[in-house]
Coordinates of N, CA, C and O in Angstrom, one line a residue:
M1 N -2.7 -23.4 12.4 CA -2.5 -22.0 12.7 C -2.8 -21.3 11.4 O -2.3 -21.7 10.3
P2 N -3.6 -20.2 11.4 CA -3.9 -19.4 10.2 C -2.6 -18.8 9.7 O -1.7 -18.4 10.4
P3 N -2.6 -18.5 8.4 CA -1.4 -17.8 7.7 C -1.3 -16.4 8.3 O -2.2 -15.8 8.7
R4 N 0.0 -16.0 8.4 CA 0.4 -14.7 8.9 C 0.8 -13.8 7.7 O 1.6 -14.2 6.9
I5 N 0.3 -12.6 7.6 CA 0.6 -11.7 6.5 C 1.1 -10.4 7.1 O 0.5 -9.9 8.1
L6 N 2.1 -9.9 6.5 CA 2.7 -8.6 6.9 C 2.3 -7.6 5.8 O 2.5 -7.8 4.6
V7 N 1.6 -6.5 6.2 CA 1.3 -5.4 5.3 C 2.3 -4.3 5.7 O 2.2 -3.7 6.8
A8 N 3.3 -4.1 4.9 CA 4.4 -3.1 5.1 C 4.1 -1.9 4.2 O 4.0 -2.1 3.0
Y9 N 4.0 -0.8 4.8 CA 3.6 0.4 4.0 C 4.5 1.6 4.3 O 5.1 1.7 5.4
A10 N 4.6 2.5 3.3 CA 5.2 3.8 3.5 C 4.1 4.8 3.4 O 3.1 4.6 2.7
T11 N 4.2 5.9 4.1 CA 3.2 6.9 4.1 C 3.8 8.2 4.4 O 4.8 8.3 5.1
K12 N 3.2 9.3 3.8 CA 3.6 10.6 4.1 C 2.6 11.4 4.8 O 2.9 12.2 5.7
H13 N 1.3 11.3 4.4 CA 0.2 12.0 5.1 C -0.9 11.1 5.6 O -2.0 11.5 5.7
E14 N -0.5 9.8 5.9 CA -1.3 8.9 6.6 C -2.4 8.2 5.7 O -3.1 7.3 6.1
T15 N -2.5 8.6 4.4 CA -3.5 8.0 3.5 C -3.2 6.6 3.3 O -4.1 5.7 3.3
T16 N -1.9 6.3 3.0 CA -1.5 4.9 2.7 C -1.6 4.0 3.9 O -2.0 2.9 3.9
R17 N -1.4 4.6 5.1 CA -1.5 3.9 6.4 C -3.0 3.5 6.5 O -3.3 2.4 6.9
E18 N -3.9 4.4 6.3 CA -5.3 4.1 6.4 C -5.8 3.0 5.4 O -6.6 2.1 5.8
I19 N -5.2 3.0 4.2 CA -5.5 1.9 3.3 C -4.9 0.6 3.8 O -5.6 -0.4 3.7
A20 N -3.7 0.6 4.3 CA -3.1 -0.6 4.8 C -3.9 -1.1 6.0 O -4.0 -2.4 6.1
D21 N -4.3 -0.3 6.8 CA -5.2 -0.7 7.9 C -6.5 -1.4 7.5 O -6.9 -2.4 8.0
A22 N -7.1 -0.8 6.4 CA -8.3 -1.4 5.9 C -8.0 -2.7 5.2 O -8.8 -3.7 5.4
I23 N -6.9 -2.9 4.6 CA -6.5 -4.2 4.0 C -6.3 -5.2 5.2 O -6.8 -6.3 5.1
A24 N -5.7 -4.8 6.2 CA -5.5 -5.7 7.4 C -6.8 -6.1 8.0 O -7.0 -7.3 8.3
V25 N -7.7 -5.2 8.2 CA -9.0 -5.5 8.8 C -9.8 -6.5 7.9 O -10.3 -7.5 8.4
T26 N -9.8 -6.2 6.6 CA -10.5 -7.1 5.7 C -9.9 -8.5 5.7 O -10.6 -9.5 5.7
L27 N -8.6 -8.7 5.7 CA -7.9 -10.0 5.8 C -8.2 -10.7 7.1 O -8.4 -11.9 7.1
R28 N -8.2 -9.9 8.2 CA -8.6 -10.5 9.5 C -10.0 -11.0 9.5 O -10.3 -12.1 10.1
E29 N -10.9 -10.3 8.8 CA -12.3 -10.8 8.7 C -12.4 -12.1 8.0 O -13.3 -12.9 8.2
D30 N -11.4 -12.4 7.2 CA -11.3 -13.7 6.5 C -10.6 -14.8 7.3 O -10.3 -15.9 6.8
G31 N -10.2 -14.4 8.6 CA -9.6 -15.4 9.5 C -8.1 -15.5 9.4 O -7.5 -16.4 10.0
L32 N -7.4 -14.5 8.7 CA -6.0 -14.5 8.7 C -5.4 -13.6 9.8 O -6.1 -12.8 10.3
V33 N -4.2 -13.9 10.1 CA -3.4 -13.1 11.1 C -2.6 -12.1 10.3 O -1.8 -12.4 9.5
V34 N -2.9 -10.8 10.6 CA -2.3 -9.7 9.8 C -1.7 -8.6 10.7 O -2.3 -8.3 11.7
E35 N -0.6 -8.2 10.3 CA 0.1 -7.1 11.0 C 0.4 -6.0 10.0 O 1.0 -6.3 9.0
A36 N -0.1 -4.8 10.1 CA 0.1 -3.6 9.3 C 1.1 -2.7 10.0 O 0.7 -2.2 11.1
V37 N 2.3 -2.5 9.4 CA 3.3 -1.7 10.1 C 4.0 -0.8 9.1 O 4.1 -1.2 7.9
P38 N 4.6 0.3 9.5 CA 5.4 1.1 8.6 C 6.6 0.4 8.1 O 7.3 -0.3 8.9
A39 N 6.8 0.4 6.8 CA 7.9 -0.4 6.2 C 9.3 -0.1 6.9 O 10.1 -1.0 7.0
G40 N 9.5 1.2 7.3 CA 10.8 1.5 7.9 C 11.0 0.9 9.3 O 12.1 1.0 9.8
T41 N 10.0 0.4 9.9 CA 10.1 -0.2 11.2 C 10.3 -1.7 11.2 O 10.5 -2.3 12.3
V42 N 10.1 -2.3 10.1 CA 10.2 -3.8 10.0 C 11.7 -4.2 10.2 O 12.5 -3.7 9.5
T43 N 11.8 -5.2 11.1 CA 13.2 -5.7 11.3 C 13.4 -7.1 10.8 O 14.5 -7.5 10.6
S44 N 12.3 -7.8 10.4 CA 12.4 -9.1 9.9 C 11.1 -9.5 9.2 O 10.0 -9.0 9.6
V45 N 11.2 -10.3 8.1 CA 10.0 -10.8 7.5 C 9.8 -12.3 7.8 O 8.9 -12.9 7.3
A46 N 10.7 -12.8 8.6 CA 10.6 -14.2 9.0 C 9.3 -14.4 9.8 O 8.9 -13.5 10.6
G47 N 8.7 -15.5 9.7 CA 7.5 -15.8 10.5 C 6.2 -15.4 9.7 O 5.1 -15.7 10.2
Y48 N 6.4 -14.7 8.6 CA 5.2 -14.3 7.8 C 5.1 -15.3 6.6 O 6.1 -15.6 6.0
D49 N 3.9 -15.6 6.3 CA 3.6 -16.5 5.1 C 3.5 -15.7 3.8 O 3.7 -16.3 2.8
A50 N 3.2 -14.4 3.9 CA 3.1 -13.6 2.8 C 3.3 -12.1 3.2 O 3.2 -11.8 4.4
V51 N 3.6 -11.3 2.2 CA 3.9 -9.9 2.5 C 3.1 -9.0 1.4 O 3.1 -9.4 0.2
V52 N 2.5 -7.9 1.9 CA 1.9 -7.0 1.0 C 2.7 -5.7 1.2 O 2.8 -5.2 2.4
I53 N 3.1 -5.0 0.2 CA 3.9 -3.8 0.2 C 3.1 -2.7 -0.4 O 2.6 -2.8 -1.5
G54 N 3.0 -1.6 0.3 CA 2.2 -0.4 -0.2 C 3.0 0.9 -0.1 O 3.8 1.1 0.9
S55 N 2.8 1.7 -1.1 CA 3.5 3.0 -1.1 C 2.6 4.0 -1.8 O 2.0 3.7 -2.9
P56 N 2.6 5.3 -1.4 CA 2.1 6.3 -2.2 C 3.0 6.7 -3.3 O 4.2 6.4 -3.2
I57 N 2.5 7.3 -4.3 CA 3.4 7.8 -5.4 C 3.3 9.3 -5.4 O 2.2 9.9 -5.4
Y58 N 4.5 9.9 -5.3 CA 4.6 11.4 -5.3 C 5.6 11.7 -6.4 O 6.7 11.2 -6.5
M59 N 5.2 12.6 -7.3 CA 6.1 13.1 -8.4 C 6.7 11.9 -9.2 O 7.8 11.8 -9.5
G60 N 5.9 10.8 -9.4 CA 6.3 9.7 -10.2 C 7.2 8.7 -9.5 O 7.7 7.8 -10.1
K61 N 7.3 8.8 -8.1 CA 8.2 7.9 -7.4 C 7.5 7.4 -6.1 O 6.7 8.1 -5.5
I62 N 7.9 6.2 -5.7 CA 7.4 5.7 -4.4 C 8.2 6.3 -3.3 O 9.3 6.9 -3.6
L63 N 7.8 6.2 -2.1 CA 8.6 6.7 -1.0 C 9.8 5.9 -0.7 O 9.8 4.6 -0.9
K64 N 10.9 6.5 -0.3 CA 12.1 5.8 0.0 C 12.0 4.7 1.0 O 12.7 3.7 0.9
E65 N 11.1 4.8 2.0 CA 10.9 3.7 2.9 C 10.4 2.4 2.3 O 10.9 1.3 2.7
A66 N 9.6 2.5 1.3 CA 9.2 1.3 0.6 C 10.3 0.7 -0.2 O 10.5 -0.5 -0.2
K67 N 11.1 1.5 -0.9 CA 12.2 1.0 -1.7 C 13.3 0.4 -0.7 O 13.8 -0.6 -1.0
Q68 N 13.5 1.1 0.4 CA 14.5 0.6 1.3 C 14.1 -0.8 1.9 O 14.9 -1.7 2.2
F69 N 12.7 -0.9 2.2 CA 12.2 -2.2 2.7 C 12.5 -3.3 1.7 O 13.0 -4.3 2.1
V70 N 12.2 -3.0 0.4 CA 12.5 -4.1 -0.6 C 14.0 -4.3 -0.7 O 14.4 -5.5 -0.8
D71 N 14.8 -3.3 -0.7 CA 16.3 -3.5 -0.8 C 16.8 -4.3 0.4 O 17.6 -5.2 0.2
R72 N 16.2 -4.1 1.6 CA 16.7 -4.7 2.8 C 16.3 -6.2 2.8 O 17.0 -7.1 3.3
F73 N 15.1 -6.5 2.3 CA 14.5 -7.9 2.5 C 14.4 -8.6 1.1 O 13.7 -9.6 1.1
A74 N 14.9 -8.1 0.1 CA 14.7 -8.7 -1.3 C 15.0 -10.2 -1.3 O 14.2 -11.0 -1.9
A75 N 16.0 -10.7 -0.7 CA 16.4 -12.1 -0.8 C 15.3 -12.9 -0.1 O 14.9 -14.0 -0.6
F76 N 14.8 -12.4 1.1 CA 13.7 -13.1 1.8 C 12.4 -13.1 1.1 O 11.6 -14.0 1.1
L77 N 12.1 -11.9 0.4 CA 10.9 -11.7 -0.3 C 10.8 -12.6 -1.5 O 9.7 -12.9 -2.0
Q78 N 11.9 -13.0 -2.1 CA 11.9 -13.9 -3.2 C 11.3 -15.2 -2.9 O 10.8 -15.9 -3.8
E79 N 11.4 -15.6 -1.6 CA 10.9 -16.9 -1.2 C 9.4 -16.9 -0.7 O 8.9 -17.9 -0.2
K80 N 8.8 -15.7 -0.7 CA 7.5 -15.5 -0.1 C 6.5 -15.0 -1.2 O 6.9 -14.3 -2.1
P81 N 5.2 -15.3 -1.1 CA 4.3 -14.7 -2.0 C 4.2 -13.2 -1.6 O 4.0 -12.9 -0.4
V82 N 4.2 -12.3 -2.6 CA 4.2 -10.9 -2.3 C 3.1 -10.2 -3.2 O 3.0 -10.5 -4.4
A83 N 2.4 -9.3 -2.6 CA 1.5 -8.4 -3.4 C 1.9 -7.0 -3.1 O 2.6 -6.7 -2.2
A84 N 1.4 -6.1 -4.0 CA 1.8 -4.7 -3.8 C 0.6 -3.8 -4.2 O -0.2 -4.2 -5.0
F85 N 0.6 -2.6 -3.6 CA -0.4 -1.6 -3.9 C 0.2 -0.2 -3.9 O 1.2 0.1 -3.2
A86 N -0.3 0.6 -4.8 CA 0.1 2.0 -5.0 C -1.1 2.9 -4.7 O -2.2 2.5 -5.0
V87 N -0.8 4.1 -4.2 CA -1.8 5.0 -3.8 C -1.4 6.4 -4.4 O -0.2 6.8 -4.2
G88 N -2.3 7.1 -5.0 CA -2.0 8.4 -5.4 C -3.2 9.1 -6.2 O -4.1 8.4 -6.6
M89 N -3.2 10.3 -6.2 CA -4.3 11.0 -6.9 C -4.2 10.7 -8.4 O -5.2 10.8 -9.1
S90 N -3.0 10.4 -8.9 CA -2.9 10.0 -10.3 C -3.6 8.7 -10.6 O -3.9 8.4 -11.8
C91 N -3.9 8.0 -9.6 CA -4.6 6.7 -9.7 C -6.1 6.8 -9.8 O -6.9 5.9 -9.9
K92 N -6.6 8.1 -9.7 CA -8.0 8.3 -9.7 C -8.6 8.0 -11.1 O -9.7 7.4 -11.2
D93 N -7.9 8.4 -12.1 CA -8.4 8.1 -13.5 C -7.4 7.1 -14.1 O -6.3 7.4 -14.5
L94 N -7.8 5.8 -14.1 CA -6.9 4.7 -14.5 C -6.9 4.6 -16.1 O -7.4 3.5 -16.6
T95 N -6.4 5.6 -16.7 CA -6.2 5.5 -18.2 C -5.0 4.6 -18.4 O -4.2 4.3 -17.5
D96 N -4.8 4.1 -19.6 CA -3.6 3.3 -19.9 C -2.4 4.1 -19.6 O -1.4 3.5 -19.0
E97 N -2.4 5.4 -19.9 CA -1.2 6.2 -19.6 C -0.9 6.3 -18.1 O 0.2 6.1 -17.7
N98 N -1.9 6.5 -17.3 CA -1.7 6.6 -15.9 C -1.3 5.2 -15.3 O -0.5 5.2 -14.4
C99 N -1.9 4.1 -15.8 CA -1.5 2.8 -15.3 C 0.0 2.6 -15.6 O 0.7 2.0 -14.8
K100 N 0.5 3.0 -16.8 CA 1.9 2.8 -17.2 C 2.8 3.6 -16.2 O 3.8 3.2 -15.8
K101 N 2.3 4.8 -15.9 CA 3.1 5.7 -14.9 C 3.2 5.0 -13.6 O 4.2 5.1 -12.9
V102 N 2.1 4.5 -13.1 CA 2.0 3.8 -11.8 C 3.0 2.6 -11.8 O 3.8 2.4 -10.9
E103 N 2.9 1.8 -12.9 CA 3.8 0.6 -13.0 C 5.3 1.1 -13.0 O 6.1 0.4 -12.4
A104 N 5.6 2.2 -13.7 CA 6.9 2.7 -13.7 C 7.4 3.1 -12.4 O 8.5 2.9 -11.9
A105 N 6.5 3.8 -11.7 CA 6.8 4.3 -10.3 C 7.1 3.1 -9.3 O 7.9 3.2 -8.4
M106 N 6.3 2.0 -9.6 CA 6.5 0.8 -8.7 C 7.6 -0.1 -9.0 O 7.9 -1.1 -8.3
E107 N 8.4 0.2 -10.1 CA 9.5 -0.6 -10.5 C 10.5 -0.9 -9.4 O 11.1 -2.0 -9.4
P108 N 10.8 0.0 -8.5 CA 11.8 -0.3 -7.5 C 11.3 -1.5 -6.6 O 12.1 -2.2 -6.0
I109 N 10.0 -1.8 -6.6 CA 9.5 -3.0 -5.9 C 9.4 -4.1 -6.9 O 10.0 -5.2 -6.7
T110 N 8.7 -3.9 -8.0 CA 8.4 -5.0 -9.0 C 9.6 -5.6 -9.7 O 9.6 -6.7 -10.1
A111 N 10.7 -4.8 -9.8 CA 11.9 -5.3 -10.5 C 12.7 -6.2 -9.6 O 13.5 -7.0 -10.1
R112 N 12.5 -6.1 -8.3 CA 13.3 -6.8 -7.3 C 12.5 -8.0 -6.8 O 13.1 -9.0 -6.3
V113 N 11.2 -7.9 -6.8 CA 10.4 -9.0 -6.1 C 9.2 -9.4 -7.0 O 8.5 -8.5 -7.5
P114 N 9.0 -10.7 -7.3 CA 7.9 -11.0 -8.1 C 6.5 -10.8 -7.3 O 6.4 -11.2 -6.2
I115 N 5.6 -10.1 -8.0 CA 4.4 -9.7 -7.4 C 3.3 -10.7 -8.0 O 3.2 -10.9 -9.1
R116 N 2.5 -11.2 -7.0 CA 1.5 -12.2 -7.4 C 0.2 -11.4 -7.7 O -0.3 -10.6 -7.0
G117 N -0.4 -11.7 -8.9 CA -1.7 -11.1 -9.2 C -1.5 -9.7 -9.6 O -0.5 -9.1 -9.8
E118 N -2.7 -9.0 -9.7 CA -2.7 -7.6 -10.1 C -2.3 -6.7 -9.0 O -2.6 -7.0 -7.8
M119 N -1.6 -5.7 -9.3 CA -1.2 -4.7 -8.3 C -2.4 -3.9 -7.9 O -3.2 -3.6 -8.8
G120 N -2.6 -3.6 -6.7 CA -3.6 -2.7 -6.2 C -3.3 -1.3 -6.6 O -2.1 -0.8 -6.3
I121 N -4.1 -0.6 -7.3 CA -3.9 0.8 -7.7 C -5.1 1.6 -7.2 O -6.2 1.4 -7.7
F122 N -4.8 2.4 -6.2 CA -5.9 3.1 -5.5 C -5.7 4.6 -5.5 O -4.6 5.1 -5.3
A123 N -6.8 5.3 -5.7 CA -6.8 6.8 -5.6 C -6.5 7.1 -4.2 O -6.9 6.4 -3.3
G124 N -6.0 8.3 -3.9 CA -5.7 8.7 -2.6 C -6.5 9.9 -2.1 O -7.6 10.1 -2.5
R125 N -5.9 10.6 -1.2 CA -6.5 11.8 -0.6 C -5.5 12.9 -0.7 O -4.3 12.7 -0.5
M126 N -6.0 14.1 -1.1 CA -5.0 15.2 -1.3 C -5.6 16.5 -0.7 O -6.8 16.8 -0.9
N127 N -4.8 17.2 0.0 CA -5.1 18.5 0.6 C -4.2 19.5 -0.1 O -3.0 19.2 -0.1
P128 N -4.6 20.6 -0.6 CA -3.7 21.6 -1.2 C -2.6 22.0 -0.3 O -1.5 22.3 -0.8
S129 N -2.8 22.0 1.0 CA -1.7 22.4 1.8 C -0.5 21.3 1.8 O 0.6 21.6 2.4
Y130 N -0.7 20.1 1.3 CA 0.3 19.1 1.2 C 1.3 19.5 0.1 O 2.4 19.0 0.0
I131 N 0.9 20.3 -0.9 CA 1.8 20.7 -2.0 C 2.8 21.7 -1.5 O 2.5 22.7 -0.9
P132 N 4.1 21.3 -1.7 CA 5.2 22.1 -1.1 C 5.0 23.6 -1.2 O 5.1 24.3 -0.2
V133 N 4.8 24.2 -2.4 CA 4.8 25.6 -2.5 C 3.5 26.2 -1.9 O 3.5 27.1 -1.1
L134 N 2.3 25.6 -2.2 CA 1.1 26.0 -1.7 C 1.0 25.9 -0.2 O 0.4 26.7 0.5
G135 N 1.7 24.8 0.3 CA 1.6 24.5 1.8 C 2.3 25.6 2.6 O 1.9 25.8 3.8
L136 N 3.1 26.4 2.0 CA 3.7 27.5 2.7 C 2.7 28.6 3.0 O 2.9 29.4 3.9
F137 N 1.7 28.7 2.1 CA 0.8 29.8 2.2 C -0.6 29.4 2.7 O -1.4 30.2 2.9
M138 N -0.8 28.1 2.8 CA -2.1 27.6 3.3 C -2.0 26.8 4.5 O -1.0 26.0 4.7
R139 N -2.9 26.9 5.4 CA -2.9 26.1 6.6 C -3.8 24.9 6.3 O -4.7 25.0 5.4
Y140 N -3.6 23.8 7.0 CA -4.3 22.6 6.7 C -5.8 22.9 6.9 O -6.2 23.5 7.9
D141 N -6.6 22.5 5.9 CA -8.0 22.8 5.9 C -8.7 21.5 5.4 O -8.7 21.2 4.2
E142 N -9.3 20.7 6.3 CA -9.9 19.4 6.0 C -11.0 19.7 4.9 O -11.3 18.8 4.1
A143 N -11.7 20.8 5.0 CA -12.7 21.1 4.0 C -12.2 21.1 2.6 O -13.0 20.9 1.6
K144 N -11.0 21.4 2.4 CA -10.4 21.5 1.0 C -9.8 20.2 0.6 O -9.2 20.1 -0.5
T145 N -9.9 19.2 1.4 CA -9.3 17.9 1.1 C -10.2 17.2 0.1 O -11.4 17.1 0.2
E146 N -9.5 16.6 -0.9 CA -10.3 15.7 -1.9 C -9.9 14.3 -1.5 O -8.7 13.9 -1.6
D147 N -10.9 13.5 -1.1 CA -10.7 12.1 -0.8 C -11.3 11.3 -1.8 O -12.5 11.2 -1.9
A148 N -10.4 10.7 -2.7 CA -10.9 9.9 -3.8 C -10.8 8.4 -3.6 O -11.0 7.7 -4.5
R149 N -10.5 8.0 -2.3 CA -10.4 6.6 -2.1 C -11.7 5.9 -2.3 O -12.7 6.3 -1.9
D150 N -11.6 4.7 -2.9 CA -12.8 3.9 -3.2 C -12.6 2.7 -2.3 O -12.0 1.7 -2.6
W151 N -13.3 2.7 -1.1 CA -13.1 1.7 -0.1 C -13.7 0.4 -0.6 O -13.1 -0.7 -0.2
G152 N -14.7 0.4 -1.4 CA -15.3 -0.8 -2.0 C -14.2 -1.5 -2.9 O -14.1 -2.8 -2.8
A153 N -13.5 -0.8 -3.7 CA -12.5 -1.3 -4.6 C -11.3 -1.9 -3.8 O -10.8 -2.9 -4.1
I154 N -11.0 -1.2 -2.7 CA -9.9 -1.6 -1.8 C -10.3 -3.0 -1.2 O -9.5 -3.9 -1.2
R155 N -11.5 -3.1 -0.6 CA -12.0 -4.3 0.0 C -12.1 -5.4 -1.1 O -11.7 -6.6 -0.8
A156 N -12.5 -5.1 -2.3 CA -12.6 -6.1 -3.3 C -11.2 -6.7 -3.7 O -11.1 -7.9 -3.8
W157 N -10.3 -5.8 -3.9 CA -8.9 -6.2 -4.2 C -8.4 -7.1 -3.1 O -7.8 -8.1 -3.3
T158 N -8.6 -6.6 -1.8 CA -8.1 -7.4 -0.7 C -8.7 -8.7 -0.6 O -8.1 -9.7 -0.2
G159 N -10.0 -8.8 -0.9 CA -10.7 -10.1 -0.8 C -10.1 -11.1 -1.8 O -10.2 -12.3 -1.5
R160 N -9.5 -10.7 -2.8 CA -8.9 -11.6 -3.8 C -7.4 -12.0 -3.4 O -6.9 -12.9 -4.0
L161 N -6.9 -11.3 -2.4 CA -5.5 -11.5 -2.1 C -5.2 -13.0 -1.6 O -4.2 -13.5 -2.0
P162 N -6.0 -13.5 -0.6 CA -5.6 -14.9 -0.1 C -5.4 -15.9 -1.2 O -4.4 -16.6 -1.3
A163 N -6.3 -15.9 -2.2 CA -6.2 -16.9 -3.3 C -4.9 -16.5 -4.1 O -4.2 -17.5 -4.5
R164 N -4.7 -15.3 -4.4 CA -3.5 -14.9 -5.2 C -2.2 -15.2 -4.5 O -1.2 -15.5 -5.2
L165 N -2.2 -15.1 -3.2 CA -1.0 -15.3 -2.5 C -0.9 -16.8 -2.1 O 0.1 -17.2 -1.5
G166 N -1.8 -17.6 -2.5 CA -1.8 -19.1 -2.2 C -2.0 -19.4 -0.8 O -1.6 -20.4 -0.3
L167 N -2.8 -18.6 -0.1 CA -3.1 -18.8 1.3 C -4.6 -19.2 1.4 O -5.4 -18.5 0.9
A168 N -4.8 -20.2 2.1 CA -6.2 -20.6 2.4 C -6.6 -20.1 3.8 O -5.9 -20.4 4.7
A169 N -7.6 -19.3 3.8 CA -8.1 -18.9 5.2 C -8.7 -20.1 5.9 O -9.3 -20.9 5.2
P170 N -8.6 -20.2 7.2 CA -9.2 -21.3 7.9 C -10.7 -21.1 7.8 O -11.2 -20.0 7.7
P171 N -11.4 -22.3 7.9 CA -12.9 -22.2 7.9 C -13.4 -21.4 9.1 O -12.8 -21.6 10.2
L172 N -14.4 -20.6 8.9 CA -15.0 -19.9 10.0 C -15.9 -20.9 10.9 O -16.5 -21.8 10.3
P173 N -15.9 -20.7 12.2 CA -16.7 -21.6 13.0 C -18.1 -21.5 12.7 O -18.6 -20.4 12.3
A174 N -18.8 -22.6 12.7 CA -20.2 -22.7 12.4 C -21.1 -22.1 13.5 O -20.8 -22.0 14.6

């Protein structure tokens, strides 16, 4: 039976969900069984061979659903290979300073659970109407959305996950 992977994500404006779904699709293409679900809806991590945790970063913090997921399952996650990814507009320019900020924001995850390999750090999507004060005065306008996601980088990071997680994908049929 192929390895089973849980991609548990927190999201506020669906950007991280879309990235989690892309991660799941890429892993499935490699022959793995993957389920991508909101972190707040997970009731058990039993039955999964590995877990990938994702959260956007807002104001230097991950979403509470990602932190609560780790708090709830920390003991079980200690026994499984775990990877993590962060999403945010601050991830668009990966300077040393921005990388340090992302690492600090992800500490509620990384301090509790050992992460295998490099953390995925992905730029996100931002609409000015998402900003609390501006959002009061602006209606959602897709034309003003900046989508900085690099789908190629997301697929490349995901392609390295099975090896980092110690999972061998089954051979594809000839």
